[in-house]
Coordinates of C-alpha atoms in Angstrom, one line a residue:
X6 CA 111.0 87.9 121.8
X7 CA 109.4 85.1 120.1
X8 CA 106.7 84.7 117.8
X9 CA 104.4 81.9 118.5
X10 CA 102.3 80.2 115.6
X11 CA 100.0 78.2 116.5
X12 CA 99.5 75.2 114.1
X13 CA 96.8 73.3 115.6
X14 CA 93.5 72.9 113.4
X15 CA 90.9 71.8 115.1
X16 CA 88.4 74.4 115.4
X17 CA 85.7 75.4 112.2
X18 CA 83.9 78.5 111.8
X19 CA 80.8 78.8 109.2
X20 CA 79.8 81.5 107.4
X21 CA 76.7 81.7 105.0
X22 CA 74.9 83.9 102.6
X23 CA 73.7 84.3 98.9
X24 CA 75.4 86.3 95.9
X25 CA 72.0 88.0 94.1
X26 CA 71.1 90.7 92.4
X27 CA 71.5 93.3 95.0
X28 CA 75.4 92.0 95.8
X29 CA 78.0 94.4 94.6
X30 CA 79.9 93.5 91.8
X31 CA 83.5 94.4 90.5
X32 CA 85.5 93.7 87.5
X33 CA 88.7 90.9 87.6
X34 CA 91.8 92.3 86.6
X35 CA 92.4 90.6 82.8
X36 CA 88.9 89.8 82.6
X37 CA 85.9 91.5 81.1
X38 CA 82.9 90.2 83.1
X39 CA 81.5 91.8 85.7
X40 CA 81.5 89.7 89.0
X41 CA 78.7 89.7 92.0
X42 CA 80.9 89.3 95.4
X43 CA 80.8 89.7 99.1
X44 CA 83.6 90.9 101.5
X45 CA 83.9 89.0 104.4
X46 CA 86.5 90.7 107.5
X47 CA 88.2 88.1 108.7
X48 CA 90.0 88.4 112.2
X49 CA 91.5 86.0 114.1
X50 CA 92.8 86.3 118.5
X51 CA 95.4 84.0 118.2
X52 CA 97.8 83.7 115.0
X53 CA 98.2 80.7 113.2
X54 CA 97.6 78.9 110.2
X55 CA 93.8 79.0 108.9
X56 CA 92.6 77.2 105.8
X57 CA 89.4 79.3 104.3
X58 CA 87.2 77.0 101.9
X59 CA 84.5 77.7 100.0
X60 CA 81.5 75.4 99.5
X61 CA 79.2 76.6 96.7
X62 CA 77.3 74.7 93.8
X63 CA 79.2 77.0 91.6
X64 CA 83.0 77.5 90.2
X65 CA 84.2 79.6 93.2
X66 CA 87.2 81.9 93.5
X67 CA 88.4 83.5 96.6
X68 CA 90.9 86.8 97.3
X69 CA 92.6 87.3 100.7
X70 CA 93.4 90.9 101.5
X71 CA 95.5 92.3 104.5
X72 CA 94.0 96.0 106.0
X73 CA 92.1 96.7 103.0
X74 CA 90.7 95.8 99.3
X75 CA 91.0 98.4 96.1
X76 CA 88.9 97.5 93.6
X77 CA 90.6 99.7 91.1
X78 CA 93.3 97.9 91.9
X79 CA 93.0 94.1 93.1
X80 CA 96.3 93.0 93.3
X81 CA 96.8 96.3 96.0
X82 CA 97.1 94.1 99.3
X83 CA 96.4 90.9 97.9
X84 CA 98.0 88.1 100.0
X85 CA 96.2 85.3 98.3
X86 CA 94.2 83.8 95.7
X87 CA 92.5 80.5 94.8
X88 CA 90.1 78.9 92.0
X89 CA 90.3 75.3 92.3
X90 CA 92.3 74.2 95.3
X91 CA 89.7 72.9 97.7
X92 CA 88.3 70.2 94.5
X93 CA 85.2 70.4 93.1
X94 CA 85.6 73.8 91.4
X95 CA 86.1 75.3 94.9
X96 CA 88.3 77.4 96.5
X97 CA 90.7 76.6 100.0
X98 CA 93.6 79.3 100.8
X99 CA 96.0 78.4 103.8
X100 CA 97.5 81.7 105.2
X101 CA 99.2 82.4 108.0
X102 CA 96.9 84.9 109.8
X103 CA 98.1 87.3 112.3
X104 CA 96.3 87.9 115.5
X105 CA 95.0 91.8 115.3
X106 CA 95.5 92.5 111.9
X107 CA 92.3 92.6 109.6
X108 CA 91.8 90.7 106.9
X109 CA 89.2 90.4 104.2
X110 CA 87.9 87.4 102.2
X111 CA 86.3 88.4 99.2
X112 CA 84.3 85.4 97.9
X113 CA 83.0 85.2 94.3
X114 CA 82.4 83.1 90.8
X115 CA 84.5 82.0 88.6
X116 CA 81.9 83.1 85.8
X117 CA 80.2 86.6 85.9
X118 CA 76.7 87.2 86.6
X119 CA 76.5 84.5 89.0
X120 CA 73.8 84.3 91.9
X121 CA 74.5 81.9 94.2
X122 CA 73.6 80.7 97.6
X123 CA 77.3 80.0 99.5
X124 CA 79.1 79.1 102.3
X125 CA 83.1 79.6 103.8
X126 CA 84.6 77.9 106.0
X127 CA 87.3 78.5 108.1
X128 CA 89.3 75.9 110.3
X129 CA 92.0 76.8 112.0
X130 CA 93.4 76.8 115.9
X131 CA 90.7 78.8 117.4
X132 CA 87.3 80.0 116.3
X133 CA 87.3 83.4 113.7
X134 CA 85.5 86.7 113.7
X135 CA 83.9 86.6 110.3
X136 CA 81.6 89.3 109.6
X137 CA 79.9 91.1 106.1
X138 CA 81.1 94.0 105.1
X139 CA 81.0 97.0 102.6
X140 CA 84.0 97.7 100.4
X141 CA 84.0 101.3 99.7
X142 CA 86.7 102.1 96.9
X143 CA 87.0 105.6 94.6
X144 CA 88.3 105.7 91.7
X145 CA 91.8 106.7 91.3
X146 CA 92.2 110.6 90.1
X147 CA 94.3 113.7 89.6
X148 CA 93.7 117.4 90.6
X149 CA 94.1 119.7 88.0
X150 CA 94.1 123.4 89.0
X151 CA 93.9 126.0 86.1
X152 CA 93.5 129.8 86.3
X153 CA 91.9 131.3 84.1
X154 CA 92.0 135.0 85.3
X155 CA 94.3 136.3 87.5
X156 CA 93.1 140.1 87.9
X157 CA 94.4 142.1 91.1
X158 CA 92.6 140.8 94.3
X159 CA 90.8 138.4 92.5
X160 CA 91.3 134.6 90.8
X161 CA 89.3 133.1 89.2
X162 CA 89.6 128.5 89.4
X163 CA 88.4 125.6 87.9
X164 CA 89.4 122.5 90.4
X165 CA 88.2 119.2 88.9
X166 CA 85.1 121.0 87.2
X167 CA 84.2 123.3 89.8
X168 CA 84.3 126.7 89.9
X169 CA 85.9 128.4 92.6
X170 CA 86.0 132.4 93.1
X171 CA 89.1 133.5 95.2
X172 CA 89.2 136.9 96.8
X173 CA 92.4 137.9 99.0

């Protein structure tokens, strides 16, 4: 069977909003700022290739995720990236995006502790399903079990700073 990709681009989606004080921010891998951002899921009904641009009054910079975003770990997923591509400080990602697999744009600033009114466009050869969404990541950690009394029928545990009483 073939795979058809369309590459016909000729159709824009919009999408607007404002980075402010109630975004959520993050932390860029290398850098020490702290960045306000919005995730945006992008899906698509027919693949093909889509150009995303930003269009902001600020320095932009744009991630492109497949399935999922870790932000613990932003490189986890990461299919693409841009600063400067689209001129004028902004952002534009061509990508190859797959009809039924979900995406997710996440639009910042170049600079931390920016507020920002923005926009994204998408063109590409049909219209895209862009919508706002919540990025819920946890930060990575291990499970330590000790005992600290092992008496008969009973243990006694400490899991991750609770305290557990076992009876068998």
């Amino acid at each position: 069977s073939r795979s058809y990709v369309s590459n016909i681009a000729g159709v824009t989606t919009n999408y607007s909003s404002t980075l402010n004080s109630d975004s959520s921010t993050f932390t860029r891998n290398g850098s020490s700022g702290t960045f306000y951002y919005e995730a945006i899921q992008v899906t698509v009904n027919i693949t093909g290739n889509y150009t995303l641009r930003s269009n902001c009054a600020i320095d932009t910079y744009g991630y492109l995720y497949v399935n999922n975003v870790n932000l613990y770990d932003v490189s986890s997923n990461l299919v693409k990236c841009d600063d400067d591509a689209g001129g004028n400080l902004q952002f534009s990602m061509t990508y190859t995006l797959q009809a039924g697999t979900t995406y997710i744009l996440v639009f910042t600033t170049y600079s931390s502790y920016i507020m920002t009114p923005f926009s994204v466009n998408v063109v590409g050869p049909t219209s895209v399903y862009l919508r706002r969404m919540n990025i819920t990541s946890t930060a990575p950690s291990t499970t330590r079990m000790t005992t600290l009394m092992a008496t008969g029928k009973h243990s006694l545990l400490i899991l991750n700073s609770f305290l557990f009483l076992m009876i068998s």
